[in-house]
Amino acid sequence: MGVISYAKSTLNSWSNTSTIKNNIASSSAQGAAIGAVAGTTVTATFSSRGFTSKGSVTAGGAAGATLGANVGAIKGAVTGSVKYAAGSTAKYFGLTK
């Protein structure tokens, strides 16, 4: 009984219009964090020895964060749209409140 209640609650929350926006924001933030670390690491690791500067590492981190945020936003939009569609469909057919 608890599983059904949990599923209904989850689908009901997904039917909120903020589902897509919240998924975009969350995934974008996660992507930016991961991208910043990856960009910094790649720049520092693959820069020519003796030519790695603080500026190039910072630029690599910023570029990684930007790319990660954009990829995360796209992922969040897709995921949020799927969740919203599932929640709205469940609500339409009376499976949730």
Tab-separated table of N, CA and C in Angstrom:
chain	number	residue	atom	x	y	z
A	1	MET	N	0.821	-1.189	0.000
A	1	MET	CA	0.000	0.000	0.000
A	1	MET	C	0.865	1.253	0.000
A	2	GLY	N	2.000	1.212	0.710
A	2	GLY	CA	2.873	2.366	0.787
A	2	GLY	C	3.495	2.738	-0.549
A	3	VAL	N	3.783	1.734	-1.369
A	3	VAL	CA	4.385	1.982	-2.678
A	3	VAL	C	3.400	2.724	-3.576
A	4	ILE	N	2.150	2.305	-3.545
A	4	ILE	CA	1.128	2.957	-4.372
A	4	ILE	C	0.935	4.395	-3.920
A	5	SER	N	0.891	4.605	-2.627
A	5	SER	CA	0.737	5.952	-2.088
A	5	SER	C	1.918	6.841	-2.490
A	6	TYR	N	3.124	6.272	-2.427
A	6	TYR	CA	4.323	7.016	-2.809
A	6	TYR	C	4.296	7.366	-4.291
A	7	ALA	N	3.902	6.400	-5.117
A	7	ALA	CA	3.832	6.640	-6.564
A	7	ALA	C	2.813	7.732	-6.879
A	8	LYS	N	1.666	7.684	-6.236
A	8	LYS	CA	0.637	8.708	-6.463
A	8	LYS	C	1.138	10.082	-6.030
A	9	SER	N	1.805	10.118	-4.896
A	9	SER	CA	2.343	11.387	-4.395
A	9	SER	C	3.384	11.958	-5.350
A	10	THR	N	4.257	11.090	-5.858
A	10	THR	CA	5.290	11.525	-6.790
A	10	THR	C	4.676	12.052	-8.080
A	11	LEU	N	3.740	11.296	-8.644
A	11	LEU	CA	3.084	11.729	-9.879
A	11	LEU	C	2.314	13.028	-9.667
A	12	ASN	N	1.694	13.152	-8.507
A	12	ASN	CA	0.966	14.379	-8.212
A	12	ASN	C	1.905	15.583	-8.162
A	13	SER	N	3.074	15.406	-7.547
A	13	SER	CA	4.027	16.519	-7.476
A	13	SER	C	4.572	16.861	-8.854
A	14	TRP	N	4.728	15.852	-9.718
A	14	TRP	CA	5.227	16.095	-11.074
A	14	TRP	C	4.216	16.848	-11.928
A	15	SER	N	2.946	16.813	-11.562
A	15	SER	CA	1.942	17.499	-12.373
A	15	SER	C	1.930	19.011	-12.135
A	16	ASN	N	2.732	19.481	-11.194
A	16	ASN	CA	2.841	20.926	-10.954
A	16	ASN	C	3.594	21.596	-12.105
A	17	THR	N	3.175	22.786	-12.448
A	17	THR	CA	3.806	23.482	-13.573
A	17	THR	C	5.252	23.854	-13.292
A	18	SER	N	5.652	23.884	-12.043
A	18	SER	CA	7.035	24.247	-11.712
A	18	SER	C	8.009	23.081	-11.893
A	19	THR	N	7.508	21.906	-12.231
A	19	THR	CA	8.368	20.726	-12.375
A	19	THR	C	9.482	20.958	-13.383
A	20	ILE	N	9.141	21.492	-14.542
A	20	ILE	CA	10.145	21.697	-15.590
A	20	ILE	C	11.174	22.726	-15.141
A	21	LYS	N	10.695	23.848	-14.615
A	21	LYS	CA	11.594	24.916	-14.161
A	21	LYS	C	12.539	24.408	-13.069
A	22	ASN	N	12.013	23.664	-12.126
A	22	ASN	CA	12.841	23.151	-11.032
A	22	ASN	C	13.895	22.169	-11.528
A	23	ASN	N	13.521	21.327	-12.495
A	23	ASN	CA	14.491	20.374	-13.052
A	23	ASN	C	15.581	21.090	-13.832
A	24	ILE	N	15.219	22.130	-14.562
A	24	ILE	CA	16.223	22.902	-15.306
A	24	ILE	C	17.210	23.538	-14.338
A	25	ALA	N	16.693	24.177	-13.301
A	25	ALA	CA	17.559	24.862	-12.337
A	25	ALA	C	18.498	23.888	-11.635
A	26	SER	N	17.955	22.756	-11.206
A	26	SER	CA	18.757	21.772	-10.488
A	26	SER	C	19.840	21.168	-11.383
A	27	SER	N	19.454	20.751	-12.575
A	27	SER	CA	20.423	20.126	-13.484
A	27	SER	C	21.458	21.124	-13.975
A	28	SER	N	21.047	22.362	-14.182
A	28	SER	CA	21.976	23.398	-14.630
A	28	SER	C	23.033	23.666	-13.563
A	29	ALA	N	22.600	23.742	-12.321
A	29	ALA	CA	23.549	23.974	-11.219
A	29	ALA	C	24.519	22.806	-11.071
A	30	GLN	N	23.989	21.589	-11.168
A	30	GLN	CA	24.858	20.417	-11.077
A	30	GLN	C	25.850	20.393	-12.244
A	31	GLY	N	25.364	20.698	-13.441
A	31	GLY	CA	26.230	20.721	-14.621
A	31	GLY	C	27.325	21.763	-14.509
A	32	ALA	N	26.968	22.935	-13.975
A	32	ALA	CA	27.959	23.997	-13.812
A	32	ALA	C	29.052	23.587	-12.827
A	33	ALA	N	28.653	22.963	-11.744
A	33	ALA	CA	29.635	22.526	-10.739
A	33	ALA	C	30.572	21.462	-11.305
A	34	ILE	N	29.994	20.482	-11.973
A	34	ILE	CA	30.813	19.418	-12.559
A	34	ILE	C	31.691	19.979	-13.672
A	35	GLY	N	31.121	20.839	-14.511
A	35	GLY	CA	31.869	21.429	-15.616
A	35	GLY	C	33.030	22.291	-15.154
A	36	ALA	N	32.829	23.032	-14.072
A	36	ALA	CA	33.902	23.884	-13.553
A	36	ALA	C	35.091	23.043	-13.096
A	37	VAL	N	34.799	21.979	-12.385
A	37	VAL	CA	35.873	21.095	-11.917
A	37	VAL	C	36.560	20.433	-13.104
A	38	ALA	N	35.766	19.932	-14.040
A	38	ALA	CA	36.341	19.264	-15.210
A	38	ALA	C	37.165	20.233	-16.052
A	39	GLY	N	36.644	21.430	-16.281
A	39	GLY	CA	37.366	22.413	-17.086
A	39	GLY	C	38.682	22.825	-16.449
A	40	THR	N	38.661	23.002	-15.153
A	40	THR	CA	39.882	23.366	-14.426
A	40	THR	C	40.895	22.229	-14.482
A	41	THR	N	40.417	21.026	-14.252
A	41	THR	CA	41.303	19.859	-14.246
A	41	THR	C	41.915	19.612	-15.614
A	42	VAL	N	41.095	19.661	-16.649
A	42	VAL	CA	41.593	19.422	-18.007
A	42	VAL	C	42.604	20.486	-18.403
A	43	THR	N	42.293	21.739	-18.119
A	43	THR	CA	43.210	22.826	-18.475
A	43	THR	C	44.533	22.688	-17.731
A	44	ALA	N	44.464	22.402	-16.449
A	44	ALA	CA	45.689	22.277	-15.661
A	44	ALA	C	46.493	21.040	-16.067
A	45	THR	N	45.807	19.981	-16.424
A	45	THR	CA	46.484	18.723	-16.761
A	45	THR	C	47.131	18.769	-18.137
A	46	PHE	N	46.436	19.333	-19.114
A	46	PHE	CA	46.911	19.252	-20.491
A	46	PHE	C	47.612	20.506	-21.012
A	47	SER	N	47.721	21.521	-20.179
A	47	SER	CA	48.490	22.692	-20.593
A	47	SER	C	49.961	22.306	-20.665
A	48	SER	N	50.678	22.948	-21.564
A	48	SER	CA	52.109	22.657	-21.697
A	48	SER	C	52.815	22.952	-20.386
A	49	ARG	N	53.737	22.100	-20.070
A	49	ARG	CA	54.475	22.277	-18.824
A	49	ARG	C	55.208	23.611	-18.841
A	50	GLY	N	55.033	24.352	-17.807
A	50	GLY	CA	55.673	25.658	-17.711
A	50	GLY	C	54.827	26.774	-18.296
A	51	PHE	N	53.753	26.437	-18.995
A	51	PHE	CA	52.896	27.458	-19.595
A	51	PHE	C	51.531	27.542	-18.929
A	52	THR	N	51.305	26.712	-17.941
A	52	THR	CA	50.036	26.760	-17.225
A	52	THR	C	50.021	28.008	-16.361
A	53	SER	N	49.071	28.860	-16.606
A	53	SER	CA	48.954	30.068	-15.796
A	53	SER	C	47.643	30.011	-15.024
A	54	LYS	N	47.591	30.807	-13.991
A	54	LYS	CA	46.371	30.882	-13.196
A	54	LYS	C	45.210	31.349	-14.081
A	55	GLY	N	45.491	32.256	-15.002
A	55	GLY	CA	44.452	32.774	-15.897
A	55	GLY	C	43.882	31.704	-16.806
A	56	SER	N	44.746	30.841	-17.350
A	56	SER	CA	44.248	29.800	-18.252
A	56	SER	C	43.442	28.757	-17.490
A	57	VAL	N	43.861	28.446	-16.272
A	57	VAL	CA	43.115	27.485	-15.461
A	57	VAL	C	41.761	28.072	-15.075
A	58	THR	N	41.733	29.348	-14.720
A	58	THR	CA	40.472	30.020	-14.391
A	58	THR	C	39.557	30.057	-15.599
A	59	ALA	N	40.119	30.360	-16.764
A	59	ALA	CA	39.323	30.394	-17.996
A	59	ALA	C	38.779	29.008	-18.327
A	60	GLY	N	39.581	27.978	-18.122
A	60	GLY	CA	39.119	26.603	-18.343
A	60	GLY	C	37.974	26.250	-17.422
A	61	GLY	N	38.087	26.673	-16.174
A	61	GLY	CA	37.008	26.419	-15.209
A	61	GLY	C	35.739	27.147	-15.574
A	62	ALA	N	35.873	28.406	-16.019
A	62	ALA	CA	34.688	29.194	-16.414
A	62	ALA	C	34.034	28.604	-17.654
A	63	ALA	N	34.846	28.202	-18.614
A	63	ALA	CA	34.304	27.590	-19.830
A	63	ALA	C	33.607	26.270	-19.506
A	64	GLY	N	34.220	25.485	-18.642
A	64	GLY	CA	33.607	24.223	-18.227
A	64	GLY	C	32.290	24.442	-17.504
A	65	ALA	N	32.257	25.458	-16.649
A	65	ALA	CA	31.024	25.758	-15.913
A	65	ALA	C	29.913	26.194	-16.862
A	66	THR	N	30.262	27.016	-17.837
A	66	THR	CA	29.267	27.487	-18.813
A	66	THR	C	28.729	26.327	-19.633
A	67	LEU	N	29.630	25.511	-20.145
A	67	LEU	CA	29.205	24.357	-20.937
A	67	LEU	C	28.375	23.398	-20.080
A	68	GLY	N	28.836	23.136	-18.876
A	68	GLY	CA	28.108	22.233	-17.977
A	68	GLY	C	26.722	22.747	-17.637
A	69	ALA	N	26.604	24.062	-17.405
A	69	ALA	CA	25.300	24.644	-17.091
A	69	ALA	C	24.345	24.504	-18.264
A	70	ASN	N	24.861	24.719	-19.475
A	70	ASN	CA	24.005	24.603	-20.658
A	70	ASN	C	23.565	23.165	-20.909
A	71	VAL	N	24.488	22.243	-20.790
A	71	VAL	CA	24.143	20.827	-20.968
A	71	VAL	C	23.165	20.396	-19.870
A	72	GLY	N	23.423	20.848	-18.663
A	72	GLY	CA	22.524	20.526	-17.552
A	72	GLY	C	21.134	21.096	-17.748
A	73	ALA	N	21.054	22.306	-18.279
A	73	ALA	CA	19.746	22.927	-18.525
A	73	ALA	C	18.956	22.138	-19.566
A	74	ILE	N	19.641	21.681	-20.595
A	74	ILE	CA	18.967	20.868	-21.623
A	74	ILE	C	18.484	19.552	-21.014
A	75	LYS	N	19.353	18.916	-20.245
A	75	LYS	CA	18.969	17.662	-19.583
A	75	LYS	C	17.776	17.900	-18.658
A	76	GLY	N	17.816	18.990	-17.909
A	76	GLY	CA	16.724	19.310	-16.988
A	76	GLY	C	15.420	19.580	-17.709
A	77	ALA	N	15.512	20.241	-18.861
A	77	ALA	CA	14.298	20.524	-19.635
A	77	ALA	C	13.666	19.234	-20.143
A	78	VAL	N	14.490	18.335	-20.617
A	78	VAL	CA	13.973	17.052	-21.124
A	78	VAL	C	13.386	16.230	-19.968
A	79	THR	N	14.157	16.091	-18.903
A	79	THR	CA	13.696	15.317	-17.751
A	79	THR	C	12.438	15.917	-17.147
A	80	GLY	N	12.440	17.236	-16.972
A	80	GLY	CA	11.273	17.920	-16.406
A	80	GLY	C	10.042	17.774	-17.277
A	81	SER	N	10.226	17.828	-18.585
A	81	SER	CA	9.093	17.679	-19.502
A	81	SER	C	8.499	16.280	-19.421
A	82	VAL	N	9.355	15.276	-19.339
A	82	VAL	CA	8.881	13.895	-19.232
A	82	VAL	C	8.129	13.702	-17.912
A	83	LYS	N	8.693	14.220	-16.827
A	83	LYS	CA	8.034	14.103	-15.527
A	83	LYS	C	6.688	14.825	-15.542
A	84	TYR	N	6.666	16.029	-16.091
A	84	TYR	CA	5.432	16.804	-16.135
A	84	TYR	C	4.372	16.089	-16.971
A	85	ALA	N	4.792	15.513	-18.089
A	85	ALA	CA	3.845	14.768	-18.936
A	85	ALA	C	3.284	13.564	-18.184
A	86	ALA	N	4.141	12.846	-17.475
A	86	ALA	CA	3.677	11.679	-16.716
A	86	ALA	C	2.719	12.099	-15.604
A	87	GLY	N	3.078	13.154	-14.883
A	87	GLY	CA	2.220	13.633	-13.796
A	87	GLY	C	0.892	14.167	-14.290
A	88	SER	N	0.928	14.907	-15.383
A	88	SER	CA	-0.298	15.473	-15.943
A	88	SER	C	-1.203	14.375	-16.498
A	89	THR	N	-0.612	13.374	-17.112
A	89	THR	CA	-1.399	12.253	-17.639
A	89	THR	C	-2.074	11.492	-16.502
A	90	ALA	N	-1.316	11.246	-15.435
A	90	ALA	CA	-1.891	10.554	-14.270
A	90	ALA	C	-3.027	11.358	-13.672
A	91	LYS	N	-2.847	12.653	-13.601
A	91	LYS	CA	-3.887	13.520	-13.051
A	91	LYS	C	-5.119	13.507	-13.966
A	92	TYR	N	-4.895	13.571	-15.253
A	92	TYR	CA	-5.991	13.568	-16.237
A	92	TYR	C	-6.861	12.326	-16.099
A	93	PHE	N	-6.212	11.171	-15.900
A	93	PHE	CA	-6.955	9.919	-15.799
A	93	PHE	C	-7.419	9.610	-14.378
A	94	GLY	N	-7.239	10.567	-13.479
A	94	GLY	CA	-7.753	10.422	-12.124
A	94	GLY	C	-6.941	9.511	-11.229
A	95	LEU	N	-5.705	9.269	-11.591
A	95	LEU	CA	-4.861	8.413	-10.759
A	95	LEU	C	-4.283	9.154	-9.554
A	96	THR	N	-4.295	10.481	-9.627
A	96	THR	CA	-3.825	11.309	-8.512
A	96	THR	C	-4.901	12.333	-8.189
A	97	LYS	N	-4.600	13.213	-7.272
A	97	LYS	CA	-5.565	14.250	-6.877
A	97	LYS	C	-5.881	15.193	-7.998
